PDB file of C-alpha atoms in Angstrom:
ATOM      1  CA  MET A   1      18.572  31.885 -10.132  1.00  0.00           C
ATOM      2  CA  ASN A   2      19.255  32.396 -14.284  1.00  0.00           C
ATOM      3  CA  THR A   3      21.433  29.803 -15.008  1.00  0.00           C
ATOM      4  CA  SER A   4      21.730  28.005 -18.159  1.00  0.00           C
ATOM      5  CA  PRO A   5      22.105  23.844 -17.866  1.00  0.00           C
ATOM      6  CA  GLN A   6      25.553  24.390 -19.538  1.00  0.00           C
ATOM      7  CA  GLY A   7      26.369  26.051 -15.681  1.00  0.00           C
ATOM      8  CA  SER A   8      26.689  30.013 -17.016  1.00  0.00           C
ATOM      9  CA  SER A   9      25.342  32.515 -15.028  1.00  0.00           C
ATOM     10  CA  ARG A  10      25.799  35.242 -17.443  1.00  0.00           C
ATOM     11  CA  ASP A  11      23.293  38.377 -16.929  1.00  0.00           C
ATOM     12  CA  PRO A  12      20.024  37.051 -19.721  1.00  0.00           C
ATOM     13  CA  GLY A  13      20.834  40.309 -22.142  1.00  0.00           C
ATOM     14  CA  SER A  14      23.991  38.706 -23.157  1.00  0.00           C
ATOM     15  CA  LEU A  15      23.164  35.350 -23.705  1.00  0.00           C
ATOM     16  CA  SER A  16      21.544  33.755 -27.734  1.00  0.00           C
ATOM     17  CA  THR A  17      19.350  32.375 -29.206  1.00  0.00           C
ATOM     18  CA  ASP A  18      19.808  28.957 -28.921  1.00  0.00           C
ATOM     19  CA  GLU A  19      21.528  29.779 -25.744  1.00  0.00           C
ATOM     20  CA  LEU A  20      17.633  31.107 -24.651  1.00  0.00           C
ATOM     21  CA  ARG A  21      15.394  28.311 -25.973  1.00  0.00           C
ATOM     22  CA  THR A  22      18.050  26.475 -24.005  1.00  0.00           C
ATOM     23  CA  GLN A  23      17.602  28.173 -20.993  1.00  0.00           C
ATOM     24  CA  ILE A  24      13.844  28.044 -20.751  1.00  0.00           C
ATOM     25  CA  GLN A  25      13.206  24.937 -22.169  1.00  0.00           C
ATOM     26  CA  HIS A  26      15.017  23.737 -19.086  1.00  0.00           C
ATOM     27  CA  THR A  27      13.127  25.607 -16.953  1.00  0.00           C
ATOM     28  CA  ARG A  28       9.456  23.819 -19.140  1.00  0.00           C
ATOM     29  CA  ASP A  29      11.042  20.646 -18.256  1.00  0.00           C
ATOM     30  CA  GLU A  30      11.212  21.946 -14.387  1.00  0.00           C
ATOM     31  CA  LEU A  31       8.413  23.609 -14.336  1.00  0.00           C
ATOM     32  CA  GLY A  32       6.446  19.497 -16.124  1.00  0.00           C
ATOM     33  CA  GLU A  33       8.357  17.706 -13.318  1.00  0.00           C
ATOM     34  CA  THR A  34       7.227  19.869 -10.590  1.00  0.00           C
ATOM     35  CA  VAL A  35       3.848  19.895 -12.057  1.00  0.00           C
ATOM     36  CA  GLU A  36       2.938  15.878 -12.529  1.00  0.00           C
ATOM     37  CA  ALA A  37       4.790  16.185  -8.439  1.00  0.00           C
ATOM     38  CA  LEU A  38       1.784  18.121  -7.171  1.00  0.00           C
ATOM     39  CA  ALA A  39      -0.462  16.438  -9.089  1.00  0.00           C
ATOM     40  CA  ALA A  40       0.627  12.463  -8.313  1.00  0.00           C
ATOM     41  CA  LYS A  41       0.240  14.432  -4.079  1.00  0.00           C
ATOM     42  CA  ALA A  42      -3.090  15.684  -5.192  1.00  0.00           C
ATOM     43  CA  ASP A  43      -4.505  12.982  -6.884  1.00  0.00           C
ATOM     44  CA  VAL A  44      -6.529  11.621  -3.080  1.00  0.00           C
ATOM     45  CA  LYS A  45      -8.037   8.597  -5.196  1.00  0.00           C
ATOM     46  CA  SER A  46      -5.276   7.141  -6.327  1.00  0.00           C
ATOM     47  CA  ARG A  47      -3.538   6.996  -3.102  1.00  0.00           C
ATOM     48  CA  ALA A  48      -6.596   5.419  -1.112  1.00  0.00           C
ATOM     49  CA  LYS A  49      -6.209   2.596  -4.366  1.00  0.00           C
ATOM     50  CA  GLU A  50      -2.568   1.898  -2.865  1.00  0.00           C
ATOM     51  CA  THR A  51      -3.735   2.132   0.368  1.00  0.00           C
ATOM     52  CA  ALA A  52      -6.359  -0.080  -0.362  1.00  0.00           C
ATOM     53  CA  ALA A  53      -4.865  -2.718  -2.137  1.00  0.00           C
ATOM     54  CA  GLY A  54      -1.625  -2.621   0.644  1.00  0.00           C
ATOM     55  CA  LEU A  55      -4.416  -3.447   3.314  1.00  0.00           C
ATOM     56  CA  LYS A  56      -5.977  -6.225   1.290  1.00  0.00           C
ATOM     57  CA  ASP A  57      -2.632  -7.556   0.704  1.00  0.00           C
ATOM     58  CA  GLN A  58      -2.015  -7.174   4.636  1.00  0.00           C
ATOM     59  CA  VAL A  59      -5.380  -9.465   5.136  1.00  0.00           C
ATOM     60  CA  SER A  60      -5.033 -11.988   2.852  1.00  0.00           C
ATOM     61  CA  LEU A  61      -1.788 -12.753   4.449  1.00  0.00           C
ATOM     62  CA  LYS A  62      -2.340 -12.593   7.950  1.00  0.00           C
ATOM     63  CA  ALA A  63      -5.809 -14.614   6.434  1.00  0.00           C
ATOM     64  CA  THR A  64      -3.361 -17.438   4.995  1.00  0.00           C
ATOM     65  CA  HIS A  65      -1.541 -17.819   8.282  1.00  0.00           C
ATOM     66  CA  ALA A  66      -4.222 -17.905  10.688  1.00  0.00           C
ATOM     67  CA  LYS A  67      -5.604 -20.588   8.459  1.00  0.00           C
ATOM     68  CA  GLU A  68      -1.627 -22.210   9.183  1.00  0.00           C
ATOM     69  CA  GLN A  69      -2.218 -22.026  12.560  1.00  0.00           C
ATOM     70  CA  VAL A  70      -5.630 -23.272  13.131  1.00  0.00           C
ATOM     71  CA  THR A  71      -4.820 -26.163  10.985  1.00  0.00           C
ATOM     72  CA  ALA A  72      -1.716 -27.431  12.721  1.00  0.00           C
ATOM     73  CA  THR A  73      -3.425 -26.263  15.555  1.00  0.00           C
ATOM     74  CA  ALA A  74      -6.312 -29.134  15.217  1.00  0.00           C
ATOM     75  CA  ALA A  75      -3.144 -31.116  13.725  1.00  0.00           C
ATOM     76  CA  ALA A  76      -1.776 -31.441  17.248  1.00  0.00           C
ATOM     77  CA  MET A  77      -4.441 -31.590  18.927  1.00  0.00           C
ATOM     78  CA  GLY A  78      -5.925 -34.365  16.863  1.00  0.00           C
ATOM     79  CA  ASP A  79      -3.010 -35.976  17.998  1.00  0.00           C
ATOM     80  CA  THR A  80      -3.284 -35.297  21.363  1.00  0.00           C
ATOM     81  CA  ILE A  81      -6.831 -37.178  21.222  1.00  0.00           C
ATOM     82  CA  ARG A  82      -4.901 -40.167  20.053  1.00  0.00           C
ATOM     83  CA  ASP A  83      -2.612 -40.922  22.176  1.00  0.00           C
ATOM     84  CA  LYS A  84      -4.680 -39.876  25.105  1.00  0.00           C
ATOM     85  CA  ALA A  85      -7.437 -42.471  23.937  1.00  0.00           C
ATOM     86  CA  PRO A  86      -6.133 -46.024  23.568  1.00  0.00           C
ATOM     87  CA  HIS A  87      -9.856 -47.578  23.770  1.00  0.00           C
ATOM     88  CA  PRO A  88     -10.817 -47.873  19.892  1.00  0.00           C
ATOM     89  CA  HIS A  89     -14.183 -46.296  21.023  1.00  0.00           C
ATOM     90  CA  ARG A  90     -12.597 -44.111  21.967  1.00  0.00           C
ATOM     91  CA  GLN A  91     -10.319 -42.947  19.793  1.00  0.00           C
ATOM     92  CA  HIS A  92     -14.068 -42.776  17.466  1.00  0.00           C
ATOM     93  CA  GLN A  93     -14.950 -40.848  20.376  1.00  0.00           C
ATOM     94  CA  ALA A  94     -11.609 -38.703  19.438  1.00  0.00           C
ATOM     95  CA  ALA A  95     -11.585 -38.106  16.148  1.00  0.00           C
ATOM     96  CA  HIS A  96     -15.176 -36.517  16.669  1.00  0.00           C
ATOM     97  CA  ALA A  97     -14.843 -34.495  18.908  1.00  0.00           C
ATOM     98  CA  ALA A  98     -11.589 -33.042  16.998  1.00  0.00           C
ATOM     99  CA  HIS A  99     -13.492 -32.663  13.831  1.00  0.00           C
ATOM    100  CA  GLY A 100     -15.410 -30.969  15.524  1.00  0.00           C
ATOM    101  CA  SER A 101     -13.392 -28.780  16.568  1.00  0.00           C
ATOM    102  CA  ASN A 102     -11.490 -28.466  13.608  1.00  0.00           C
ATOM    103  CA  THR A 103     -14.708 -27.645  12.250  1.00  0.00           C
ATOM    104  CA  LYS A 104     -15.375 -25.100  15.240  1.00  0.00           C
ATOM    105  CA  LEU A 105     -11.718 -23.541  14.269  1.00  0.00           C
ATOM    106  CA  LEU A 106     -12.359 -23.289  10.569  1.00  0.00           C
ATOM    107  CA  ALA A 107     -15.508 -20.991  11.113  1.00  0.00           C
ATOM    108  CA  GLY A 108     -13.574 -18.638  13.493  1.00  0.00           C
ATOM    109  CA  ALA A 109     -10.705 -18.054  10.756  1.00  0.00           C
ATOM    110  CA  GLY A 110     -13.749 -17.642   8.228  1.00  0.00           C
ATOM    111  CA  ALA A 111     -15.419 -15.387  10.273  1.00  0.00           C
ATOM    112  CA  GLY A 112     -12.613 -13.431  11.160  1.00  0.00           C
ATOM    113  CA  VAL A 113     -11.077 -13.283   7.212  1.00  0.00           C
ATOM    114  CA  ALA A 114     -14.811 -12.039   6.614  1.00  0.00           C
ATOM    115  CA  ALA A 115     -14.729  -9.284   9.245  1.00  0.00           C
ATOM    116  CA  ALA A 116     -11.108  -8.072   7.914  1.00  0.00           C
ATOM    117  CA  LEU A 117     -12.454  -7.897   4.184  1.00  0.00           C
ATOM    118  CA  VAL A 118     -15.585  -5.688   5.399  1.00  0.00           C
ATOM    119  CA  LEU A 119     -13.601  -3.746   7.367  1.00  0.00           C
ATOM    120  CA  LEU A 120     -11.425  -3.138   4.789  1.00  0.00           C
ATOM    121  CA  MET A 121     -14.382  -2.498   2.322  1.00  0.00           C
ATOM    122  CA  VAL A 122     -15.952   0.163   4.991  1.00  0.00           C
ATOM    123  CA  VAL A 123     -12.339   2.109   5.354  1.00  0.00           C
ATOM    124  CA  ARG A 124     -12.250   1.929   0.944  1.00  0.00           C
ATOM    125  CA  HIS A 125     -15.511   3.676   0.676  1.00  0.00           C
ATOM    126  CA  ARG A 126     -15.260   5.707   3.185  1.00  0.00           C
ATOM    127  CA  ARG A 127     -12.168   7.595   2.114  1.00  0.00           C
ATOM    128  CA  CYS A 128     -13.138   7.323  -1.589  1.00  0.00           C
ATOM    129  CA  ARG A 129     -16.140   9.781  -0.163  1.00  0.00           C
TER     130      ARG A 129
END
């Protein structure tokens, strides 16, 4: 389409030198923007990095949420055990059991986070090839 930036659709032969220069500059600017957009789409490495960063953020949020759930569950279990164990000896046993469960839950959550990070690294490594 042969239109100048001012909206004129005159024959290019009837345009002045300044109008032609303005039209050429406008076309160059549009072409530059198109090339930049195509280059961004073709930059697979940057797009993979953006995706990996997004996945890393998701894993971090899920790990934080899992840790909070484990902590809340362990606290609730400790309260329940304490309530059901009126004898001091039983309270000691219950606290020890709750601590063991808490440790196991935290270890499980840590293993889950580690597995998610390993998965993230594998995905990132495969995309970078």
